[in-house]
Tab-separated table of C-alpha atoms in Angstrom:
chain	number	residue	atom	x	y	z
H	3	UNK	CA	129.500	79.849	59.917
H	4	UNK	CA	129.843	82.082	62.919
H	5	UNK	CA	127.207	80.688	64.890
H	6	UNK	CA	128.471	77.242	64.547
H	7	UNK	CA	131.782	78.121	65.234
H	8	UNK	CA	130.588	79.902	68.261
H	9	UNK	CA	128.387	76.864	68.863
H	10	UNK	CA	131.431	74.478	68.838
H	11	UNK	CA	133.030	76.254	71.014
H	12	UNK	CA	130.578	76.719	73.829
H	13	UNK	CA	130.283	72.742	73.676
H	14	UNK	CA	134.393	72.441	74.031
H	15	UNK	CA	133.996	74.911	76.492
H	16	UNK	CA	131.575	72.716	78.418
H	17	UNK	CA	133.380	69.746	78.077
H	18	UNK	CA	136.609	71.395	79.200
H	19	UNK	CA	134.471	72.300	82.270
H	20	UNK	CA	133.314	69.316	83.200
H	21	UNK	CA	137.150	67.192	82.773
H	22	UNK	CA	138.443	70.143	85.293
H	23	UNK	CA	135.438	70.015	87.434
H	24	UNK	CA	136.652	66.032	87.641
H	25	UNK	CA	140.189	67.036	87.719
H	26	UNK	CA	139.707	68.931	90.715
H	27	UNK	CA	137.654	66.622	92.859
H	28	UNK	CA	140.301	63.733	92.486
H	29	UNK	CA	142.910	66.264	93.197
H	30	UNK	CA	140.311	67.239	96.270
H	31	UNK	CA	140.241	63.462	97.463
H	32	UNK	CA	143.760	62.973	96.607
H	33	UNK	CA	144.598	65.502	99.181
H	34	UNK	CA	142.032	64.429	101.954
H	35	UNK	CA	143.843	60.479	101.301
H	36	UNK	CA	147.359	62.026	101.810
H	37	UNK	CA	145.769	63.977	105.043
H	38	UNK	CA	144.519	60.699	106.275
H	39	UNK	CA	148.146	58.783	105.418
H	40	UNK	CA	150.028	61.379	107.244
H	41	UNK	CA	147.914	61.733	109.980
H	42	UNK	CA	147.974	57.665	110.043
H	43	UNK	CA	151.975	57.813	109.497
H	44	UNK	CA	152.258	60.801	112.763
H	45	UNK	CA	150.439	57.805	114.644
H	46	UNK	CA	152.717	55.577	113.804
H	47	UNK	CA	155.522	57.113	114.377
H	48	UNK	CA	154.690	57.918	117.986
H	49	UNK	CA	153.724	54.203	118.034
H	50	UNK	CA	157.005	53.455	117.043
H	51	UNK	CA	159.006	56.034	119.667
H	52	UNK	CA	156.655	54.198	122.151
H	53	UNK	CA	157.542	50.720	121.068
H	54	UNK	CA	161.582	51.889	120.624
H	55	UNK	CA	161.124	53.355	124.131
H	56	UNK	CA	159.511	50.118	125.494
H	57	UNK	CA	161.934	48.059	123.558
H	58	UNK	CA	165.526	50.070	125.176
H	59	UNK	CA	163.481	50.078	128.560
H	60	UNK	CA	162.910	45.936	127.856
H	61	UNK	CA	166.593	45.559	126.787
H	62	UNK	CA	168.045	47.385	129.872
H	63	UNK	CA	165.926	45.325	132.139
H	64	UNK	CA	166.912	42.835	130.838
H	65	UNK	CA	170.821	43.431	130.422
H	66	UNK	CA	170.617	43.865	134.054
H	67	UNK	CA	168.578	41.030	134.588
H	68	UNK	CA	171.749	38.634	132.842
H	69	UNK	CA	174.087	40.382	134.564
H	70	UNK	CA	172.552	39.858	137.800
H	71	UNK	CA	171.753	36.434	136.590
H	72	UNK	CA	175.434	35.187	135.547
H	73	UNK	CA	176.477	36.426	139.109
H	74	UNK	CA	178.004	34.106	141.403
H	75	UNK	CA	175.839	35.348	144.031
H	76	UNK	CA	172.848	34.671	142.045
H	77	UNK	CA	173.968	31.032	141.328
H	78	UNK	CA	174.875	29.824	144.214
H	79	UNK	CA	171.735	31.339	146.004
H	80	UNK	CA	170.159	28.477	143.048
H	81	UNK	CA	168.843	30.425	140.180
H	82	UNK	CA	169.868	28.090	137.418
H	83	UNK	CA	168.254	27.729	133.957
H	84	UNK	CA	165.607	25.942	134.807
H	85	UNK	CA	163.910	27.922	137.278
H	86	UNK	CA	161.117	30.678	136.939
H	87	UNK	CA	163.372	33.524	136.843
H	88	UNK	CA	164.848	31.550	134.000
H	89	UNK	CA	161.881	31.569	131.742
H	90	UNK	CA	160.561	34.567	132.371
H	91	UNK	CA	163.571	35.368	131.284
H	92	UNK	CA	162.837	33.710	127.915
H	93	UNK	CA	159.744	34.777	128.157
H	94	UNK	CA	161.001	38.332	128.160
H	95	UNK	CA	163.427	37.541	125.759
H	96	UNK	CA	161.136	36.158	122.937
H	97	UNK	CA	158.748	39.229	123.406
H	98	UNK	CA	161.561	41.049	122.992
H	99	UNK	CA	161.969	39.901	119.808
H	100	UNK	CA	158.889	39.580	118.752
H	101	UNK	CA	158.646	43.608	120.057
H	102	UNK	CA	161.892	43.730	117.578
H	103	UNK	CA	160.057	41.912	114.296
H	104	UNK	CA	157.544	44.535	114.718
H	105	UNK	CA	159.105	48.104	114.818
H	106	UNK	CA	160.940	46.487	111.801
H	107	UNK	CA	157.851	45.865	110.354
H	108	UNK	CA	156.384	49.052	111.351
H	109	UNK	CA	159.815	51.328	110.055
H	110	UNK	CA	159.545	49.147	106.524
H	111	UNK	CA	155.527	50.321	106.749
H	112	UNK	CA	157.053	53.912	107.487
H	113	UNK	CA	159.493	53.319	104.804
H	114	UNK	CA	156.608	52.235	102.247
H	115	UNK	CA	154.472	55.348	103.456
H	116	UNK	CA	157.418	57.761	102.756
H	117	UNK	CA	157.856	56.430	99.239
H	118	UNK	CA	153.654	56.693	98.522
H	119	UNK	CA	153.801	59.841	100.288
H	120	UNK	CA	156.671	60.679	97.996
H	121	UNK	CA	154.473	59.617	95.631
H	122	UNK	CA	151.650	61.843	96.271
H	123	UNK	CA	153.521	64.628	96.432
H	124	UNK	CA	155.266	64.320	92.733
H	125	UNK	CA	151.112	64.024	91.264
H	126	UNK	CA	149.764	66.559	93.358
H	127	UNK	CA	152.981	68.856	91.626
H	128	UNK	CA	151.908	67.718	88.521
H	129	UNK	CA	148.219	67.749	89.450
H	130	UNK	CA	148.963	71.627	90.247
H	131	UNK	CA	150.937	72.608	87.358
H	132	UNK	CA	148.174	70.694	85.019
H	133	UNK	CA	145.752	72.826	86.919
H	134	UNK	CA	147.096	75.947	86.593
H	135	UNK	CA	147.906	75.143	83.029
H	136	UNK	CA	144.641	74.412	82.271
H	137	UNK	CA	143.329	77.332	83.708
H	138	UNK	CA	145.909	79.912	82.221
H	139	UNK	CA	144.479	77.885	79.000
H	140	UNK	CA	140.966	78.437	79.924
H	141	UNK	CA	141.377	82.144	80.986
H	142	UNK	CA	143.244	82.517	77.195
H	143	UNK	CA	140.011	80.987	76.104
H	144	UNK	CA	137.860	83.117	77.990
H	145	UNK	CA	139.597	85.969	77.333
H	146	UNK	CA	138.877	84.757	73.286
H	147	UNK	CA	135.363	83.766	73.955
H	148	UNK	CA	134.819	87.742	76.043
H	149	UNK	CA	136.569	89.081	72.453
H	150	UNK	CA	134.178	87.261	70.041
H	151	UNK	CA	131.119	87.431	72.337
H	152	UNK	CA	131.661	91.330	72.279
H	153	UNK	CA	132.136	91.631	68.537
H	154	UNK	CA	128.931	90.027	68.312
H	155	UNK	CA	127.113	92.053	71.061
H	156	UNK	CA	128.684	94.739	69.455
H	157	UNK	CA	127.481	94.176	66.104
H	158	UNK	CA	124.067	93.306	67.310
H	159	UNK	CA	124.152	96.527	69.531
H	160	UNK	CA	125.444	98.634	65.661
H	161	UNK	CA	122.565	96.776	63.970
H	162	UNK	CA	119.304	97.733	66.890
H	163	UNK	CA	121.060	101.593	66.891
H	164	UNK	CA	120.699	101.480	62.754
H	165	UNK	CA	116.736	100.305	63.102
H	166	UNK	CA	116.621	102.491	65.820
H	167	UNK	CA	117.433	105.636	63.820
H	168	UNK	CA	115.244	104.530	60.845
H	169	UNK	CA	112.483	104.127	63.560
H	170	UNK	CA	113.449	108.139	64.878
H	171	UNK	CA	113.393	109.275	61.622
H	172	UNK	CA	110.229	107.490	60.622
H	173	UNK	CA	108.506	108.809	63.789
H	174	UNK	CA	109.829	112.246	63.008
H	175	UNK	CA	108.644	112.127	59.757
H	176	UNK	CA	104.717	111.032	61.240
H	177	UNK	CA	105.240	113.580	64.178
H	178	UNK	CA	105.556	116.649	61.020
H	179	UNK	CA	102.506	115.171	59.849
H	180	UNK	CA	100.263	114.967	62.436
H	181	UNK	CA	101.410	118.351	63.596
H	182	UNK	CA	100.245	119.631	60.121
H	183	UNK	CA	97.449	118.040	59.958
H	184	UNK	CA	96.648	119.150	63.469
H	185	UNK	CA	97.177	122.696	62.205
H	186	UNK	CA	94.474	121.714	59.374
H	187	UNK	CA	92.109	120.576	61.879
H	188	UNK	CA	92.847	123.574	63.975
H	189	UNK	CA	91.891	125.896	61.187
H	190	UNK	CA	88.746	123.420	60.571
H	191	UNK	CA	87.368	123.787	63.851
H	192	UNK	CA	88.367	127.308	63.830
H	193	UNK	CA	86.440	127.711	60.570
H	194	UNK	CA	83.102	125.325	62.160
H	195	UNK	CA	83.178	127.515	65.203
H	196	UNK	CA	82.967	130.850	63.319
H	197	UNK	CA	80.107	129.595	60.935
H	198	UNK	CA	78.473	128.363	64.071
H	199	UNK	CA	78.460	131.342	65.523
H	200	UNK	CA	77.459	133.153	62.960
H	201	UNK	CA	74.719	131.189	62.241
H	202	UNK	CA	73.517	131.122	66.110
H	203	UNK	CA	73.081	134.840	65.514
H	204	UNK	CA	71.803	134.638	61.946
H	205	UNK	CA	69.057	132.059	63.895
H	206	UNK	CA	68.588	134.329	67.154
H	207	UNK	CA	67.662	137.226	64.886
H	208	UNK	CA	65.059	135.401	62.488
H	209	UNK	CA	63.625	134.055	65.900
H	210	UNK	CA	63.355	137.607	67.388
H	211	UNK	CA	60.486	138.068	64.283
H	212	UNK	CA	61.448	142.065	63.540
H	213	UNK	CA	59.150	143.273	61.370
H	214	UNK	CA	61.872	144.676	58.802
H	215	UNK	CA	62.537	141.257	57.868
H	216	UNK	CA	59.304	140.642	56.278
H	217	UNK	CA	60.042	142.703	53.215
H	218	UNK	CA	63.416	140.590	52.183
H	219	UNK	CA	63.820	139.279	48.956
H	220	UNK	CA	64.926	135.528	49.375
H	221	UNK	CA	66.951	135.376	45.942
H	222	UNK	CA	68.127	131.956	47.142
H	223	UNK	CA	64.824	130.729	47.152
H	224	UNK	CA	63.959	132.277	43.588
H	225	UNK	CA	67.030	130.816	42.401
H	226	UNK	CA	66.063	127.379	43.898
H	227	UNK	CA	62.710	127.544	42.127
H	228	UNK	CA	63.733	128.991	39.213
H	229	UNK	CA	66.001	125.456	39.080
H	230	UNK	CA	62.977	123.775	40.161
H	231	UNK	CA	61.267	125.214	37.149
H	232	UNK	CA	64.015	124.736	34.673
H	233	UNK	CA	64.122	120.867	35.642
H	234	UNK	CA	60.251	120.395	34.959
H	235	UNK	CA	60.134	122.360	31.679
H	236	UNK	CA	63.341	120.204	30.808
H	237	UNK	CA	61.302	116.845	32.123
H	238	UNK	CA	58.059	118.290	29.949
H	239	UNK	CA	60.410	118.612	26.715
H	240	UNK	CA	61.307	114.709	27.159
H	241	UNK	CA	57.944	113.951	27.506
H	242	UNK	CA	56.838	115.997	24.582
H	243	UNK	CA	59.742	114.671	22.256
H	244	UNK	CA	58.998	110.992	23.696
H	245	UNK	CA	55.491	111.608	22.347
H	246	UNK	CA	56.583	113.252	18.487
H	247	UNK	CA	58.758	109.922	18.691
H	248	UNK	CA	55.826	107.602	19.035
H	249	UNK	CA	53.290	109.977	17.366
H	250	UNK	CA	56.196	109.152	13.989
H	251	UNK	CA	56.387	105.195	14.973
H	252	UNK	CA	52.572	104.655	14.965
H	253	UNK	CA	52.398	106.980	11.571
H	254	UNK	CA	54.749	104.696	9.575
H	255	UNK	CA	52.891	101.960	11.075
H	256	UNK	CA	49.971	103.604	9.365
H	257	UNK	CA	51.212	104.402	6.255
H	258	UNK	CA	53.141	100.710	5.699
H	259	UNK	CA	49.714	99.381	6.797
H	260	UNK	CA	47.904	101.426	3.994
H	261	UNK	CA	50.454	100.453	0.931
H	262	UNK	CA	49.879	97.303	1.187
H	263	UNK	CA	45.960	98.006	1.549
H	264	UNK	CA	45.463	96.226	4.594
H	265	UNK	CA	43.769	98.314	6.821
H	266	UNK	CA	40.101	98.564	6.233
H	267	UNK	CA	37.180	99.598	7.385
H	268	UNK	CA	34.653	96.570	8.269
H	269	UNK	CA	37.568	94.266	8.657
H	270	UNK	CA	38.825	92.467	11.906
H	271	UNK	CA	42.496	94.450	12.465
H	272	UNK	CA	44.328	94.037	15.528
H	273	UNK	CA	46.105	96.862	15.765
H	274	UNK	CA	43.482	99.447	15.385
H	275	UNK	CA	45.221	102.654	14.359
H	276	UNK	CA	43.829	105.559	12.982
H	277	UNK	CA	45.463	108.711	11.689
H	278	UNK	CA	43.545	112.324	12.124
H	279	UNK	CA	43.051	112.711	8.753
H	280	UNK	CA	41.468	109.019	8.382
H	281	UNK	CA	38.854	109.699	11.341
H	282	UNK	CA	38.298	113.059	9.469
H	283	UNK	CA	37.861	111.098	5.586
H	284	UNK	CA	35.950	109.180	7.714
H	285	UNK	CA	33.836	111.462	9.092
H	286	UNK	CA	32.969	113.546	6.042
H	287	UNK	CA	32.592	111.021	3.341
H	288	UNK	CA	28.781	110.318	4.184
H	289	UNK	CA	26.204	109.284	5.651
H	290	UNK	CA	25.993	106.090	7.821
H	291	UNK	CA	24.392	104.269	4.494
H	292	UNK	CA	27.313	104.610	2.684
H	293	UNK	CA	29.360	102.382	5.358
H	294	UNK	CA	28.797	98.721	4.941
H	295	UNK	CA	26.540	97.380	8.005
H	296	UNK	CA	28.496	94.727	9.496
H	297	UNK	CA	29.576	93.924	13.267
H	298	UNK	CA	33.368	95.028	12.783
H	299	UNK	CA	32.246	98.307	11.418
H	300	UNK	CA	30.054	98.960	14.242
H	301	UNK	CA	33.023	97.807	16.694
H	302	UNK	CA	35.439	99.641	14.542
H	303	UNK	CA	33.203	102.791	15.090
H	304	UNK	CA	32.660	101.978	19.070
H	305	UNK	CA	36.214	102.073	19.102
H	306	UNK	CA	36.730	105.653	17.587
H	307	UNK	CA	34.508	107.010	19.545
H	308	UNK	CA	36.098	105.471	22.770
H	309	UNK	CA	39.817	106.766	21.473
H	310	UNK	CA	37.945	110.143	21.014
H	311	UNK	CA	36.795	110.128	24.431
H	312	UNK	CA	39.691	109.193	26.362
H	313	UNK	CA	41.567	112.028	23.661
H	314	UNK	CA	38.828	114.680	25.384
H	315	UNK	CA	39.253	113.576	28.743
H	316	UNK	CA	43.710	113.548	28.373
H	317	UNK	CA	43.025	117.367	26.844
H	318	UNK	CA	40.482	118.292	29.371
H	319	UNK	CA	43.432	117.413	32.388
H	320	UNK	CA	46.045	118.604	30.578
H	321	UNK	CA	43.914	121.693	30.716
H	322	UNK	CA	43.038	121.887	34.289
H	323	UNK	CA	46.340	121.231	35.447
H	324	UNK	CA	47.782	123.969	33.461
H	325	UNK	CA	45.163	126.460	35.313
H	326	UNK	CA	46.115	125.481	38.308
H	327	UNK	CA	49.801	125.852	37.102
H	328	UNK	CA	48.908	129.672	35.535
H	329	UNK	CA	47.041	130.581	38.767
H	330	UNK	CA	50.579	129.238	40.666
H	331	UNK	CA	52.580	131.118	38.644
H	332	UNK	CA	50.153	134.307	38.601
H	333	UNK	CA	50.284	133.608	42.697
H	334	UNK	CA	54.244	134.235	42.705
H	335	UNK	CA	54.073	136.789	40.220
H	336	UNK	CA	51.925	139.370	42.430
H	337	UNK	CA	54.090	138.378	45.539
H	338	UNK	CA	57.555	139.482	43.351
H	339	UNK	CA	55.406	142.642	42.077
H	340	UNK	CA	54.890	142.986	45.628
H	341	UNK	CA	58.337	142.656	46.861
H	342	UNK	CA	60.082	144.818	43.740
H	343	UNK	CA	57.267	147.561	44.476
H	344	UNK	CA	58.964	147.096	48.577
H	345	UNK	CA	62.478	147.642	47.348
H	346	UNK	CA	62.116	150.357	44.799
H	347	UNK	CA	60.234	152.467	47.350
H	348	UNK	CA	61.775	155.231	49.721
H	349	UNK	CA	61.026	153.693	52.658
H	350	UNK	CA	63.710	152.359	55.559
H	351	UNK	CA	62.395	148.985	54.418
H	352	UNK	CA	63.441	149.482	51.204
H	353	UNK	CA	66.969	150.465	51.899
H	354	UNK	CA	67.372	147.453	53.768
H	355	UNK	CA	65.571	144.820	51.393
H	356	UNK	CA	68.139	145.866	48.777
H	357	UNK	CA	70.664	143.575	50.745
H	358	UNK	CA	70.327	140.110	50.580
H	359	UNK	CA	69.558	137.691	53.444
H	360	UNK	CA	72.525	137.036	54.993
H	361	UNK	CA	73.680	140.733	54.957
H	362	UNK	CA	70.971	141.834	57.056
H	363	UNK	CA	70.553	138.864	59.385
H	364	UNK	CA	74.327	139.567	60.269
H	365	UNK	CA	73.593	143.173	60.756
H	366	UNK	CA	75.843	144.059	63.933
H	367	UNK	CA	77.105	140.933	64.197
H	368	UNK	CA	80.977	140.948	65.298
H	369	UNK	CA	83.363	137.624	65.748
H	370	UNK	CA	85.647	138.826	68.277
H	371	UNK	CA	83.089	137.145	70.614
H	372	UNK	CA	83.202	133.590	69.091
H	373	UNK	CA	85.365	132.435	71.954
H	374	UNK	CA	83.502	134.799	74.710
H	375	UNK	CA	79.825	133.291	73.770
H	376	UNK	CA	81.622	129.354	73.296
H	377	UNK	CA	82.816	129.721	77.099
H	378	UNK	CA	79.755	131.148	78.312
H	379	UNK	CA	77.541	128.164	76.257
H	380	UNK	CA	79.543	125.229	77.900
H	381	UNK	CA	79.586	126.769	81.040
H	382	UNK	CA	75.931	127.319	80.413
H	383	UNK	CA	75.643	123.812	79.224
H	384	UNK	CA	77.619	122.231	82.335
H	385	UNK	CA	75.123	124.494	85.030
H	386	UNK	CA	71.977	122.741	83.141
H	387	UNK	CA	73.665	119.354	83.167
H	388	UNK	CA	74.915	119.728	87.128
H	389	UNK	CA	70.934	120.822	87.454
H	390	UNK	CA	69.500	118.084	86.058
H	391	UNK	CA	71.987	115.530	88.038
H	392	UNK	CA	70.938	117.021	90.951
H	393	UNK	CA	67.159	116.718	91.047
């Protein structure tokens, strides 16, 4: 409602603009006519002084003129009515009047020019006072329009200040928490730069290869293969129950298959499963006589003996590979001996192997220098990288 109020009024103000702006060129062009009129009525009036002057000058000329005219001298020296003198005379006379019908004319055009400039006058007064009317009434108006225009500015101006402030605070409230977590990442790069340093010495002492360093027990290493270790015997277990699981599957196979009496020797089966203690009833009921000589016994038999095999060959592996796993373990066993018989000794070794790893790598190792040895490696650093610019 208050922008279309505000809206209306900026058009009446407009309007009321233009009708003064129109208002004030006629009253402009009213003036410059009434200019021009006096100016025209100052020309006429000395016009009309000339004429008057011309007219008193004519009429004492020719009073004289009669005078001289009804003399006796004149008429008897023959200067009647009908000669020259005589109408010029008339001549005079009638120009005379003519001169007369004119300045009449001309004072009733003075007259006329009076009134319009009387006229003119009376509008341009109440041109004026509607002009300074109107623009008492538009100053009123202005002063109205300045009030409004600055209660709106001003509640525009209360309105940015408010988002303003929520903007402050909300920046505040970021600028507390980047500082802190700026503090964080101070104490994180603090933190890196220590544990970099310390491991640059940890490094430049295992590279400097002293010989007391051979004797160290790594008991991160044991504990990594002892994990190592725990996770196969745990994989081995899975295997092993996987096997008991299948092992019982193909044994109730078995003995479903021999309730209902259909496996038999001699006899085309396709699935070919044999317990232990079949192969062994098997084995030690006879002689070959005994068995009935047909082509699926002798395949049944070719069969056994191919299971056996490939049951020799899976023991024989299993076998091998856990040699090579006893001579492993027998391996590691003599080197821990080796290294318990180091530490339990009375040698300066041993007083030193008691300590793990990291205690003796960061033997003499101080971190009041963190900072020192950073400087010196960038400044090392920037010398190398100025070098290799260069050539």
């Amino acid at each position: 409602m208050t922008m279309q109020s505000s809206f209306d009024f900026e058009e009446h103000m407009e309007k009321y603009d233009l009708e003064n702006s129109a208002i004030h060129r006629k009253l402009q062009s009213k003036v410059e006519a009434l200019k021009i009129m006096r100016n025209e009525l100052e020309k006429y009036r000395s016009e009309r002084d000339q004429f008057k002057l011309m007219a008193e000058t004519l009429q004492m000329r020719y009073s004289a003129m009669k005078s001289s005219l009804n003399s006796p001298e004149f008429q008897a020296a023959g200067f009647g009515h009908s000669s020259a003198v005589s109408l010029l005379v008339n001549q005079t006379r009638e120009r005379n009047m003519s001169l007369s019908t004119e300045v009449e004319a001309l004072r009733q055009r003075v007259h006329e020019l009076q009134g319009d400039i009387e006229v003119l006058r009376t509008k341009n007064y109440d041109l004026q006072a509607a002009f300074n009317k109107l623009k008492s009434a538009e100053e009123t108006k202005l002063k109205e329009r300045k009030g409004i225009v600055w209660d709106e500015e001003k509640s525009r101006l209360i309105a940015q200040m408010e988002a303003l402030k929520k903007k402050n605070a909300q920046l505040q409230y970021d600028f507390r928490s980047l500082l802190d977590e700026k503090e964080d990442v101070v104490m994180e790069r603090d933190a890196y730069k220590c544990k970099a340093h310390r491991l640059n010495h940890e490094l430049s002492v295992m590279l400097k290869g002293d010989k007391s360093q051979q004797k160290i027990v790594d008991i991160d290493g044991l504990i990594l293969e002892n994990k190592y270790q725990q996770e196969k015997i745990t994989n081995l277990e899975n295997e092993l129950e996987l096997s008991r699981q299948s092992a019982t599957k193909y044994k109730n196979m078995l003995d479903t298959k021999r309730k209902k009496g259909i496996i038999k020797l001699g006899t085309n089966n396709n699935q070919r499963v044999m317990s232990h203690s079949q192969v062994k009833d098997l084995l030690e009921r006879g002689t070959v006589e005994e068995l009935p000589l047909k082509a699926a016994t002798i395949s049944e038999l070719k069969s056994l003996c191919l299971a056996l095999l490939d049951n020799v060959n899976d023991k024989s592996l299993a076998l091998s590979h856990q040699k090579k796993t006893n001579k492993l373990l027998a391996a590691k066993i003599t080197e821990l001996e080796q290294r318990i018989l180091a530490v339990t000794g009375t040698s300066k070794l041993a007083a030193t192997s008691s300590l793990s790893p990291s205690q003796i790598l960061l033997n003499g190792y101080t971190s009041a220098t963190v900072d020192m040895d950073l400087s010196e490696e960038i400044k090392r650093l920037k010398m190398l990288n100025q070098s290799e610019f260069s050539s």
